[in-house]
Amino acid sequence: SEKGASAWHFSFMADWGLVMCAFGVPVADGQAAAVLVMYGILLSRLPLYLWSRQSLRERIQTDRPINLLAAAMLAGSAPFAGFAARVLLLRGATELYWPLALVIAIGLLLWLPPSLRLGRSLGLPRGRQAAGTAIALALSVAIGVYPQPILSLAGL
């Protein structure tokens, strides 16, 4: 549906806003957070959006475990890559100016309900879509649990 596609587009804009906030924090943690969020967009959010397009057209929404896992990943919950990025961003913002970290934390909490709606918009993945969703979730968990290889590639 048009609303579902708009929700995905706004989620991409929100993630890019998070990247801009992270680049604006002039400490190493901010830069590391920006890199992790960008990898999250490329390796997790973009594939999930592409795989959700069919269910968006058919207006299918489900509350299966895979949808809840996708919602948790999109919200930046632990152990996904978004969690490590958010922790680094909040740590860098706290080091810079703690009220900034408070504002960012409130913004991140407001991120939760839209992420649940996006996770539901995946429908019930089948076949290659299910395999791709599982790979995107597994990559996000791997980066979230051990982000150092990605940060080393970026020179951080």
Tab-separated table of C-alpha atoms in Angstrom:
chain	number	residue	atom	x	y	z
A	1	SER	CA	0.000	0.000	0.000
A	2	GLU	CA	0.992	3.617	-0.353
A	3	LYS	CA	1.103	4.083	3.440
A	4	GLY	CA	3.428	1.115	3.853
A	5	ALA	CA	5.824	2.355	1.187
A	6	SER	CA	5.798	5.814	2.758
A	7	ALA	CA	6.575	4.284	6.150
A	8	TRP	CA	9.605	2.523	4.670
A	9	HIS	CA	10.774	5.729	3.002
A	10	PHE	CA	10.447	7.643	6.268
A	11	SER	CA	12.401	4.921	8.054
A	12	PHE	CA	15.245	5.336	5.561
A	13	MET	CA	15.176	9.092	6.166
A	14	ALA	CA	15.239	8.506	9.922
A	15	ASP	CA	18.267	6.237	9.582
A	16	TRP	CA	20.051	8.816	7.431
A	17	GLY	CA	19.219	11.385	10.108
A	18	LEU	CA	20.873	9.100	12.634
A	19	VAL	CA	23.948	8.883	10.383
A	20	MET	CA	24.075	12.686	10.192
A	21	CYS	CA	23.761	12.966	13.983
A	22	ALA	CA	26.571	10.454	14.396
A	23	PHE	CA	28.823	12.287	11.938
A	24	GLY	CA	28.066	15.466	13.892
A	25	VAL	CA	29.501	13.967	17.079
A	26	PRO	CA	33.216	14.737	16.638
A	27	VAL	CA	34.523	11.815	18.691
A	28	ALA	CA	35.521	8.342	17.516
A	29	ASP	CA	32.355	6.753	18.918
A	30	GLY	CA	30.211	9.035	16.767
A	31	GLN	CA	32.116	8.122	13.632
A	32	ALA	CA	31.895	4.418	14.474
A	33	ALA	CA	28.143	4.740	15.040
A	34	ALA	CA	27.722	6.400	11.638
A	35	VAL	CA	29.600	3.581	9.912
A	36	LEU	CA	27.535	0.900	11.657
A	37	VAL	CA	24.240	2.612	10.813
A	38	MET	CA	25.285	2.915	7.161
A	39	TYR	CA	26.161	-0.786	7.053
A	40	GLY	CA	22.815	-1.500	8.714
A	41	ILE	CA	21.009	0.454	6.007
A	42	LEU	CA	22.880	-1.320	3.230
A	43	LEU	CA	22.917	-4.885	4.559
A	44	SER	CA	19.675	-5.073	6.544
A	45	ARG	CA	17.128	-2.323	6.006
A	46	LEU	CA	17.425	-2.132	2.199
A	47	PRO	CA	17.040	-5.900	1.634
A	48	LEU	CA	14.060	-6.046	4.016
A	49	TYR	CA	12.416	-3.171	2.169
A	50	LEU	CA	12.962	-4.860	-1.184
A	51	TRP	CA	11.512	-8.133	0.114
A	52	SER	CA	8.514	-6.391	1.711
A	53	ARG	CA	7.372	-4.804	-1.544
A	54	GLN	CA	5.256	-7.804	-2.590
A	55	SER	CA	3.405	-7.972	0.738
A	56	LEU	CA	2.975	-4.180	0.641
A	57	ARG	CA	1.227	-4.494	-2.722
A	58	GLU	CA	-0.973	-7.274	-1.384
A	59	ARG	CA	-1.537	-5.443	1.936
A	60	ILE	CA	-0.457	-8.464	3.960
A	61	GLN	CA	0.581	-7.882	7.572
A	62	THR	CA	1.450	-10.624	10.029
A	63	ASP	CA	2.687	-10.979	13.585
A	64	ARG	CA	4.871	-14.049	13.134
A	65	PRO	CA	8.189	-14.429	14.996
A	66	ILE	CA	10.123	-13.470	11.840
A	67	ASN	CA	8.169	-10.206	11.711
A	68	LEU	CA	8.953	-9.465	15.344
A	69	LEU	CA	12.642	-10.215	14.763
A	70	ALA	CA	12.640	-7.879	11.763
A	71	ALA	CA	10.924	-5.206	13.866
A	72	ALA	CA	13.534	-5.619	16.607
A	73	MET	CA	16.311	-5.283	14.045
A	74	LEU	CA	14.733	-2.178	12.510
A	75	ALA	CA	14.321	-0.631	15.969
A	76	GLY	CA	17.983	-1.191	16.810
A	77	SER	CA	17.434	-3.729	19.590
A	78	ALA	CA	20.154	-5.954	20.979
A	79	PRO	CA	21.887	-8.070	19.578
A	80	PHE	CA	21.399	-6.460	16.158
A	81	ALA	CA	23.861	-4.017	14.546
A	82	GLY	CA	21.626	-1.034	15.230
A	83	PHE	CA	22.042	-1.552	18.967
A	84	ALA	CA	25.828	-1.272	18.830
A	85	ALA	CA	25.497	1.847	16.676
A	86	ARG	CA	23.019	3.441	19.063
A	87	VAL	CA	25.167	2.653	22.108
A	88	LEU	CA	28.212	4.185	20.410
A	89	LEU	CA	26.213	7.257	19.382
A	90	LEU	CA	24.831	7.772	22.883
A	91	ARG	CA	28.275	7.258	24.427
A	92	GLY	CA	29.816	9.801	22.050
A	93	ALA	CA	26.982	12.287	22.587
A	94	THR	CA	27.277	11.906	26.367
A	95	GLU	CA	30.992	12.604	26.135
A	96	LEU	CA	30.274	15.712	24.087
A	97	TYR	CA	27.206	17.147	25.883
A	98	TRP	CA	24.857	15.001	27.972
A	99	PRO	CA	21.604	16.878	27.117
A	100	LEU	CA	22.285	15.999	23.474
A	101	ALA	CA	22.407	12.321	24.437
A	102	LEU	CA	19.085	12.721	26.246
A	103	VAL	CA	17.410	14.196	23.156
A	104	ILE	CA	18.859	11.432	20.963
A	105	ALA	CA	17.692	8.756	23.434
A	106	ILE	CA	14.139	10.135	23.370
A	107	GLY	CA	14.222	10.124	19.577
A	108	LEU	CA	15.401	6.515	19.572
A	109	LEU	CA	12.533	5.511	21.864
A	110	LEU	CA	10.059	7.159	19.501
A	111	TRP	CA	11.501	4.872	16.802
A	112	LEU	CA	9.994	1.722	18.361
A	113	PRO	CA	6.308	1.801	17.245
A	114	PRO	CA	7.042	2.550	13.572
A	115	SER	CA	9.593	-0.288	13.551
A	116	LEU	CA	6.928	-2.724	14.707
A	117	ARG	CA	4.634	-1.623	11.871
A	118	LEU	CA	7.473	-2.059	9.375
A	119	GLY	CA	8.254	-5.536	10.669
A	120	ARG	CA	4.609	-6.528	10.256
A	121	SER	CA	4.641	-5.218	6.683
A	122	LEU	CA	6.996	-8.036	5.635
A	123	GLY	CA	4.071	-10.419	5.543
A	124	LEU	CA	4.991	-14.084	5.744
A	125	PRO	CA	8.277	-14.579	3.863
A	126	ARG	CA	8.467	-17.745	1.774
A	127	GLY	CA	11.157	-19.363	-0.327
A	128	ARG	CA	13.946	-17.025	-1.412
A	129	GLN	CA	12.338	-14.131	0.464
A	130	ALA	CA	12.515	-16.131	3.713
A	131	ALA	CA	16.139	-17.076	3.036
A	132	GLY	CA	17.042	-13.463	2.258
A	133	THR	CA	15.295	-12.213	5.383
A	134	ALA	CA	17.147	-14.796	7.480
A	135	ILE	CA	20.471	-13.765	5.913
A	136	ALA	CA	19.776	-10.061	6.571
A	137	LEU	CA	18.891	-10.820	10.195
A	138	ALA	CA	21.958	-13.050	10.628
A	139	LEU	CA	24.273	-10.392	9.169
A	140	SER	CA	22.802	-7.806	11.499
A	141	VAL	CA	23.306	-10.089	14.507
A	142	ALA	CA	26.890	-10.850	13.458
A	143	ILE	CA	27.718	-7.156	13.102
A	144	GLY	CA	25.905	-6.346	16.348
A	145	VAL	CA	27.732	-8.999	18.349
A	146	TYR	CA	31.137	-8.268	16.855
A	147	PRO	CA	31.282	-4.911	15.012
A	148	GLN	CA	35.080	-4.601	15.044
A	149	PRO	CA	35.732	-6.068	11.550
A	150	ILE	CA	33.351	-3.521	9.999
A	151	LEU	CA	34.919	-0.695	11.986
A	152	SER	CA	38.409	-1.876	10.996
A	153	LEU	CA	37.410	-1.810	7.322
A	154	ALA	CA	36.419	1.824	7.833
A	155	GLY	CA	39.714	2.608	9.568
A	156	LEU	CA	38.193	3.132	13.018
